[in-house]
Short mmCIF file of C-alpha atoms in Angstrom, two decimals:
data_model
loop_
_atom_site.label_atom_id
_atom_site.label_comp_id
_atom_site.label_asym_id
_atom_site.label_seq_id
_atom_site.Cartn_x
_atom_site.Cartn_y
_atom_site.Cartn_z
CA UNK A 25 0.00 0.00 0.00
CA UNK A 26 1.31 3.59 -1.39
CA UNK A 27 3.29 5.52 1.70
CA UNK A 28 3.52 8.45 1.10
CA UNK A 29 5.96 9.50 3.07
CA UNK A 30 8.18 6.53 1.50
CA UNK A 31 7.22 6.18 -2.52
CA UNK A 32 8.90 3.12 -4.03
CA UNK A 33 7.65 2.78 -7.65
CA UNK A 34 8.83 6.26 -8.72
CA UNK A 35 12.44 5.20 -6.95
CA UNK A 36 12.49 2.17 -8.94
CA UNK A 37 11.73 3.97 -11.90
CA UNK A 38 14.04 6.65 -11.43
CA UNK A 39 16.91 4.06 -10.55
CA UNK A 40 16.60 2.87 -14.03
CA UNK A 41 16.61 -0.54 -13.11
CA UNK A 42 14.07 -3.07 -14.54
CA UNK A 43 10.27 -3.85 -12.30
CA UNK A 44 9.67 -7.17 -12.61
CA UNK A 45 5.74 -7.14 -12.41
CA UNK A 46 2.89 -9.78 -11.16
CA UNK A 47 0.21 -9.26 -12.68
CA UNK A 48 -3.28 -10.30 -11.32
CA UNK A 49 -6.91 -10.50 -12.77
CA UNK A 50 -8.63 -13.37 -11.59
CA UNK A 51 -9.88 -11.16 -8.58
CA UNK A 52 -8.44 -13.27 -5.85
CA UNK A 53 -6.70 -11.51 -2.84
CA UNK A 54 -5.64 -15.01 -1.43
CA UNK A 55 -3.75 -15.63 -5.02
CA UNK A 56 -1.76 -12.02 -4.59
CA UNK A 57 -1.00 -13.18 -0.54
CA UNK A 58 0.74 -16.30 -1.95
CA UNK A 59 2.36 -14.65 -4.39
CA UNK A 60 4.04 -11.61 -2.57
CA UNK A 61 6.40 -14.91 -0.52
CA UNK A 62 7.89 -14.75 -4.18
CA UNK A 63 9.18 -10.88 -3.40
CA UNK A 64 7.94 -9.53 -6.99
CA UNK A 65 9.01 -6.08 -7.60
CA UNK A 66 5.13 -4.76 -8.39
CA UNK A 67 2.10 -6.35 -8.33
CA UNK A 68 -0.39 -4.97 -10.87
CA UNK A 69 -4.24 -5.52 -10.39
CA UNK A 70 -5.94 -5.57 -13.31
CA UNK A 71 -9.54 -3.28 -12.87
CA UNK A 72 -9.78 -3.44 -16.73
CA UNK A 73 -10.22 -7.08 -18.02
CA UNK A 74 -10.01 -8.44 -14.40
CA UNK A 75 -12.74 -9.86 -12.07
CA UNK A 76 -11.59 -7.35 -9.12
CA UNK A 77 -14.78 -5.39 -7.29
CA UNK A 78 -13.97 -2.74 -5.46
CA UNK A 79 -13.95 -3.96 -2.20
CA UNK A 80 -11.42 -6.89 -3.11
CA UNK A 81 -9.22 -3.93 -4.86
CA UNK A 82 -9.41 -2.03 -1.09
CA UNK A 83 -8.63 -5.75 0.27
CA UNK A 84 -5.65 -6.79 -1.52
CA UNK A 85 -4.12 -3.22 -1.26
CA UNK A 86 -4.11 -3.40 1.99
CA UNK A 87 -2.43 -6.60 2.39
CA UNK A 88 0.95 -5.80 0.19
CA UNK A 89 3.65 -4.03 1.58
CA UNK A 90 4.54 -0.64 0.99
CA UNK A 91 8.06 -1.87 -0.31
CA UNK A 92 6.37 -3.51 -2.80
CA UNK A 93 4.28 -0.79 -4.96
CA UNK A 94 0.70 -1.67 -6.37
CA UNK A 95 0.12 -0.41 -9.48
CA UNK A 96 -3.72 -0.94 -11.04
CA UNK A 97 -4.52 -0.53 -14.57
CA UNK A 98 -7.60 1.26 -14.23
CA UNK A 99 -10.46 0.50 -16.76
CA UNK A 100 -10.83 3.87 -18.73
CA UNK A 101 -9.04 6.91 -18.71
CA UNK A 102 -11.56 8.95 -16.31
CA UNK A 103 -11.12 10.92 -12.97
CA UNK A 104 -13.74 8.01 -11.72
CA UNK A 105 -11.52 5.07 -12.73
CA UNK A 106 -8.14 6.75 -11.95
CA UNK A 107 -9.43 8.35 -8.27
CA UNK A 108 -11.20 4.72 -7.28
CA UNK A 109 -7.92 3.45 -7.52
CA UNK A 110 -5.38 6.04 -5.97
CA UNK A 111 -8.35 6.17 -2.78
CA UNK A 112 -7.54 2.39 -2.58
CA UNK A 113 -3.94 2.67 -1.97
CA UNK A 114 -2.52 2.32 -5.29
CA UNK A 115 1.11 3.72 -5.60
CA UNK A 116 0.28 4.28 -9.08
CA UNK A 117 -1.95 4.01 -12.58
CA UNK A 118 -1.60 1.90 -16.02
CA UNK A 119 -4.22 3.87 -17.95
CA UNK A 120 -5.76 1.58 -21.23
CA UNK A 121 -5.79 3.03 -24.64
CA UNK A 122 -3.79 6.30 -25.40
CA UNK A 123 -3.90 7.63 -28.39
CA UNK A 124 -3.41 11.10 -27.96
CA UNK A 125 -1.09 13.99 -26.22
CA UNK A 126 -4.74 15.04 -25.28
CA UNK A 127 -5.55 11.69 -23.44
CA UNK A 128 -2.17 11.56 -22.18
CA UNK A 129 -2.78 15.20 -20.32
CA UNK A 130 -6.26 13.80 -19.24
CA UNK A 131 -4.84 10.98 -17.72
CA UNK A 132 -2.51 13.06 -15.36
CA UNK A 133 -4.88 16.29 -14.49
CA UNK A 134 -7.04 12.79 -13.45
CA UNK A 135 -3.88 11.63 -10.63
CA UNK A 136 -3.26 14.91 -9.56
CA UNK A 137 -5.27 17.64 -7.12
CA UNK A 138 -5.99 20.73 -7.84
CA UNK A 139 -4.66 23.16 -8.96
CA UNK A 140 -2.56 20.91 -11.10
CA UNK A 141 -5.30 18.39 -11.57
CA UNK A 142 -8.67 17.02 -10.66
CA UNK A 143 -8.43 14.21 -8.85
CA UNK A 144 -11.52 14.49 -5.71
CA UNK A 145 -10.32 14.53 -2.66
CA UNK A 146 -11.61 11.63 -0.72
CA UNK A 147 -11.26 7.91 0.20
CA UNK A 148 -10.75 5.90 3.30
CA UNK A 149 -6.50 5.72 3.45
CA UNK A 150 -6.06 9.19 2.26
CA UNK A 151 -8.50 10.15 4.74
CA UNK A 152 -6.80 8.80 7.29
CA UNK A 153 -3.72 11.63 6.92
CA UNK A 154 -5.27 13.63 4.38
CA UNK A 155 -2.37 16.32 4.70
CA UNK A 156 0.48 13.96 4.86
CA UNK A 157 -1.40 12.42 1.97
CA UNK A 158 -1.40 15.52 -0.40
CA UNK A 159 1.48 16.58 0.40
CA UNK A 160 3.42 13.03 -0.71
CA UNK A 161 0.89 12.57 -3.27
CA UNK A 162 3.40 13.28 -6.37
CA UNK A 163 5.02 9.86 -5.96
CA UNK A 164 2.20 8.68 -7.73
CA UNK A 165 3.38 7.23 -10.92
CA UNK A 166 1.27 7.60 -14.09
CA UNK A 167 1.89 4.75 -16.74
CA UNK A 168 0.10 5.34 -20.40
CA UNK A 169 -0.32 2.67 -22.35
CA UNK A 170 0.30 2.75 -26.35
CA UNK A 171 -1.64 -0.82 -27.70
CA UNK A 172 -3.54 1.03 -31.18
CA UNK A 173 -2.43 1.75 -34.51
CA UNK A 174 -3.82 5.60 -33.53
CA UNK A 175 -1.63 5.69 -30.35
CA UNK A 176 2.03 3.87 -32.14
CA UNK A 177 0.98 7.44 -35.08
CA UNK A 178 1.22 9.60 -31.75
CA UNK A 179 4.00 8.13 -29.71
CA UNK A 180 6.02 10.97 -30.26
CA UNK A 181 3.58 13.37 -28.52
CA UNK A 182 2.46 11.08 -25.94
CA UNK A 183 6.13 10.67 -24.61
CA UNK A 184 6.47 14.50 -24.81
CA UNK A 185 3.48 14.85 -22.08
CA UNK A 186 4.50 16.34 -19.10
CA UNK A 187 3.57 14.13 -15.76
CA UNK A 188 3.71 10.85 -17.76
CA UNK A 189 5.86 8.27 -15.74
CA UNK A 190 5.99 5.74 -18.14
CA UNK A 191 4.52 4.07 -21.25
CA UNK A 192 3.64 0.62 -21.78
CA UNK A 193 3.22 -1.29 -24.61
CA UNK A 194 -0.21 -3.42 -24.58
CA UNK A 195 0.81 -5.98 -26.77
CA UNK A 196 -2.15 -7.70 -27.03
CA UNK A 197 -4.22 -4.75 -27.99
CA UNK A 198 -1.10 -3.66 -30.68
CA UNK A 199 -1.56 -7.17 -31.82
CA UNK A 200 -4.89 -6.63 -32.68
CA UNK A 201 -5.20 -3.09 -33.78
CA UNK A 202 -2.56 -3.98 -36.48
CA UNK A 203 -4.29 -6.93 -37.84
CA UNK A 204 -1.09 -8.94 -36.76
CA UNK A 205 -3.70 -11.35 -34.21
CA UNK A 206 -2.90 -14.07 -33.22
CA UNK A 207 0.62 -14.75 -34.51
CA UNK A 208 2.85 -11.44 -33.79
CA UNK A 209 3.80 -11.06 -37.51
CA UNK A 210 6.93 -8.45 -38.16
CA UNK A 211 4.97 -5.41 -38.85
CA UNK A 212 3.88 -5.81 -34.62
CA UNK A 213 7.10 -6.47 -33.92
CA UNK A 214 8.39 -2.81 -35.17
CA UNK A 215 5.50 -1.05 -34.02
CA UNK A 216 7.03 -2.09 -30.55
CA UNK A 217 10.74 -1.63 -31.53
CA UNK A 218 9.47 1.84 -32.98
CA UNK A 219 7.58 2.90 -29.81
CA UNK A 220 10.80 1.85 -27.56
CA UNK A 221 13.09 3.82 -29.78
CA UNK A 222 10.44 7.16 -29.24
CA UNK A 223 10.57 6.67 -25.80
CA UNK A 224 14.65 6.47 -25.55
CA UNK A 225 14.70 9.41 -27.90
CA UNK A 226 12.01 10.85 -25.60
CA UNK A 227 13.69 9.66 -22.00
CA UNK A 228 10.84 7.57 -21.27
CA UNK A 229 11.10 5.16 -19.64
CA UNK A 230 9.26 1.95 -21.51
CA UNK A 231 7.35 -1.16 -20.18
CA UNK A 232 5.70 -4.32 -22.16
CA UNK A 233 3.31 -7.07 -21.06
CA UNK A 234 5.37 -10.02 -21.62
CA UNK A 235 3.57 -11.89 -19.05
CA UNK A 236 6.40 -14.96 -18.90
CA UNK A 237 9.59 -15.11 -17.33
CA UNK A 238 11.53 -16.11 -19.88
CA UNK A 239 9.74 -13.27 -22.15
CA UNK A 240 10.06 -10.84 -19.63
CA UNK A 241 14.27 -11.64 -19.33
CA UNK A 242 13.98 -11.10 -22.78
CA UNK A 243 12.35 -7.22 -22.82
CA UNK A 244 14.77 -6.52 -19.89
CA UNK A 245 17.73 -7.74 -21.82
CA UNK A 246 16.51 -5.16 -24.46
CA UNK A 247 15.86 -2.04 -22.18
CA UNK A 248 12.18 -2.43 -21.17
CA UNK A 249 11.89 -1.22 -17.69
CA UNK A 250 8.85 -2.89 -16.57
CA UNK A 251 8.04 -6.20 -17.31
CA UNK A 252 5.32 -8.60 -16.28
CA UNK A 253 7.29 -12.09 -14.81
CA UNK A 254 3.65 -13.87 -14.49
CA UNK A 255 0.45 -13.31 -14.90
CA UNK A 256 -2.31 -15.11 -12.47
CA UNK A 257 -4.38 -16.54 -15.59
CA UNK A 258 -1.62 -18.06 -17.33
CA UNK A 259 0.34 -19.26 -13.92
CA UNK A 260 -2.80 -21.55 -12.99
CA UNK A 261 -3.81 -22.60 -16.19
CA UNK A 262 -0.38 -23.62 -16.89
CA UNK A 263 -0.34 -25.55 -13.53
CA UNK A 264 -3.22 -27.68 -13.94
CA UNK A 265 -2.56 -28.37 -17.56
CA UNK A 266 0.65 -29.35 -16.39
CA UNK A 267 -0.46 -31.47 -13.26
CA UNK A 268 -2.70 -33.52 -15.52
CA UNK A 269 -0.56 -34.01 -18.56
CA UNK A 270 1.78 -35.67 -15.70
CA UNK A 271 -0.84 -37.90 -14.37
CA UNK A 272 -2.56 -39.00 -17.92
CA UNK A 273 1.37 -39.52 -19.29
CA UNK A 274 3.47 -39.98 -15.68
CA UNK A 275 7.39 -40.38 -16.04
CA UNK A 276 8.87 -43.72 -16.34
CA UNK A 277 9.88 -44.81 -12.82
CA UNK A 278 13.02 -44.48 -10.99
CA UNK A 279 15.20 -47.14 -10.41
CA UNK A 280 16.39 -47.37 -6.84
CA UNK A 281 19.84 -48.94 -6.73
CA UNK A 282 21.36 -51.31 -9.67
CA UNK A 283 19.95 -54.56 -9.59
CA UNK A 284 21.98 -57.67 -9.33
CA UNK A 285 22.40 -60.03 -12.55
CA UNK A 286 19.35 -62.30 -13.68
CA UNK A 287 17.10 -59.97 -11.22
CA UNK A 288 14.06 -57.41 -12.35
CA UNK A 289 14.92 -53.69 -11.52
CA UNK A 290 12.30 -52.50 -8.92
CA UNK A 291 10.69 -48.84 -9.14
CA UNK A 292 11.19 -46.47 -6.59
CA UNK A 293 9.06 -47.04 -3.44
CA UNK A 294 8.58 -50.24 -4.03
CA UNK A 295 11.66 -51.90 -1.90
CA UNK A 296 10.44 -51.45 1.55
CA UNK A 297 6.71 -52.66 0.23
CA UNK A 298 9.02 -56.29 -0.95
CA UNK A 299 10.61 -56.17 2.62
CA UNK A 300 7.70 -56.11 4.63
CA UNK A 301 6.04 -58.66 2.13
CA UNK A 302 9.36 -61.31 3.10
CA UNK A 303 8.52 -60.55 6.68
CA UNK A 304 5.04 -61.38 6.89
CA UNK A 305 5.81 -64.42 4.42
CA UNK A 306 8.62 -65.63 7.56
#
């Protein structure tokens, strides 16, 4: 949960270092409390495709850390969306669909108070130290995301935004807005190479939904700065398809020591079962 007096996600963003990111939709705060023994660097709740209400959202806040920052990508780029989040405890935003420098602007006037912006003041943790709140309230990080064709044609003037923390590339989205669904054909793969180059011509720092480790050691290796190591919906589903593919197809046993000439091999387990058989044959 965001302290203000203590912001992490702007630190880590500032160090230049890369945020390895969990990201969560399935709506389960018991799924995030297992998952934060794994030390991720975020956790991102997902209030746009995700099954999150806004009670769990308050819930699973409240559970993480403040050394670990939660960052929810909200489900539209409104003061509604972006406040219901930041009153949760959120240490910063992902906002969907950017196409614009215009939506960009919106998007931060939305995280900030007035004068700068018009977030409402409100909400059960600011209200708890509503002047210690304001006054560490610009270590909230704003995150954009660029995932259309419209948004990759304004990159340039996105970046140039003032207030914008970081972009991310929706890959998904990108995927789809550039007719390039379901296999990533080249054409996606510069639009994402061209947005990274804007931002590093731009000093912006730039994220992408990998959503794998071995993805996400991939994007680092090539100067993303936030990355998502796992996602909940893939991690499970992976897991059960996984547990039964072992059970319907299990591994060959294990032999347990060398067996002596003209005798069977035994599996593993199955010595002491022969032992006790000899005894109760005695």
């Amino acid at each position: 949960m965001f302290d203000p007096k203590r912001p992490t996600l702007k630190t880590m963003i500032a160090s230049g270092r890369c945020i390895g990111a969990a990201w969560f939709s399935l709506g389960s705060a018991a799924l995030v409390e297992l998952a934060l023994k794994s030390e991720p660097d975020a956790i991102v709740i997902d209030m746009q495709h995700g099954l999150w209400d806004r009670r769990e959202l308050e819930a699973v806040i409240g559970m993480v850390p403040s050394r670990i920052p939660v960052i929810v990508r909200v489900a539209e780029n409104t003061a509604l969306a972006i406040g219901t989040a930041l009153d949760a405890g959120a240490e910063g935003v992902i906002v969907p669909l950017v196409e614009s420098a215009k939506e960009a602007r919106a998007a931060v006037r939305h995280a900030l108070y007035p004068p700068h912006g018009n977030r409402s003041g409100g909400g059960v943790r600011p209200l708890k130290d509503f002047q210690s709140y304001v006054a560490g309230a610009d270590g909230i990080a704003v995150i954009v995301m660029i995932e259309t064709e419209k948004g990759l044609d304004a990159a340039e003037d996105i970046i140039a935004v003032d207030g914008i923390d970081m972009v991310f590339i929706g890959t998904g989205d990108l995927s789809l807005s550039l007719g390039a669904f379901p296999i990533h054909r080249h054409d996606h793969t510069v639009a994402c190479a061209d947005i990274h180059k804007a931002c590093r011509a731009g000093y912006m720092p730039c994220g992408i939904f990998t959503g794998r480790p071995e993805f996400a050691t991939v994007a680092r290796g090539q100067g993303y700065r936030l990355v998502t190591i796992a996602n909940d919906i893939d991690m499970v589903q992976r897991s059960f398809v996984e547990a039964a593919k072992r059970f319907r197809d299990p591994p060959a046993p294990a032999v347990t020591q060398v067996p002596a000439a003209g005798t069977a091999s035994l599996p593993a387990g199955s010595g002491p079962a022969l032992e006790n058989k000899r005894k109760g044959d005695a």
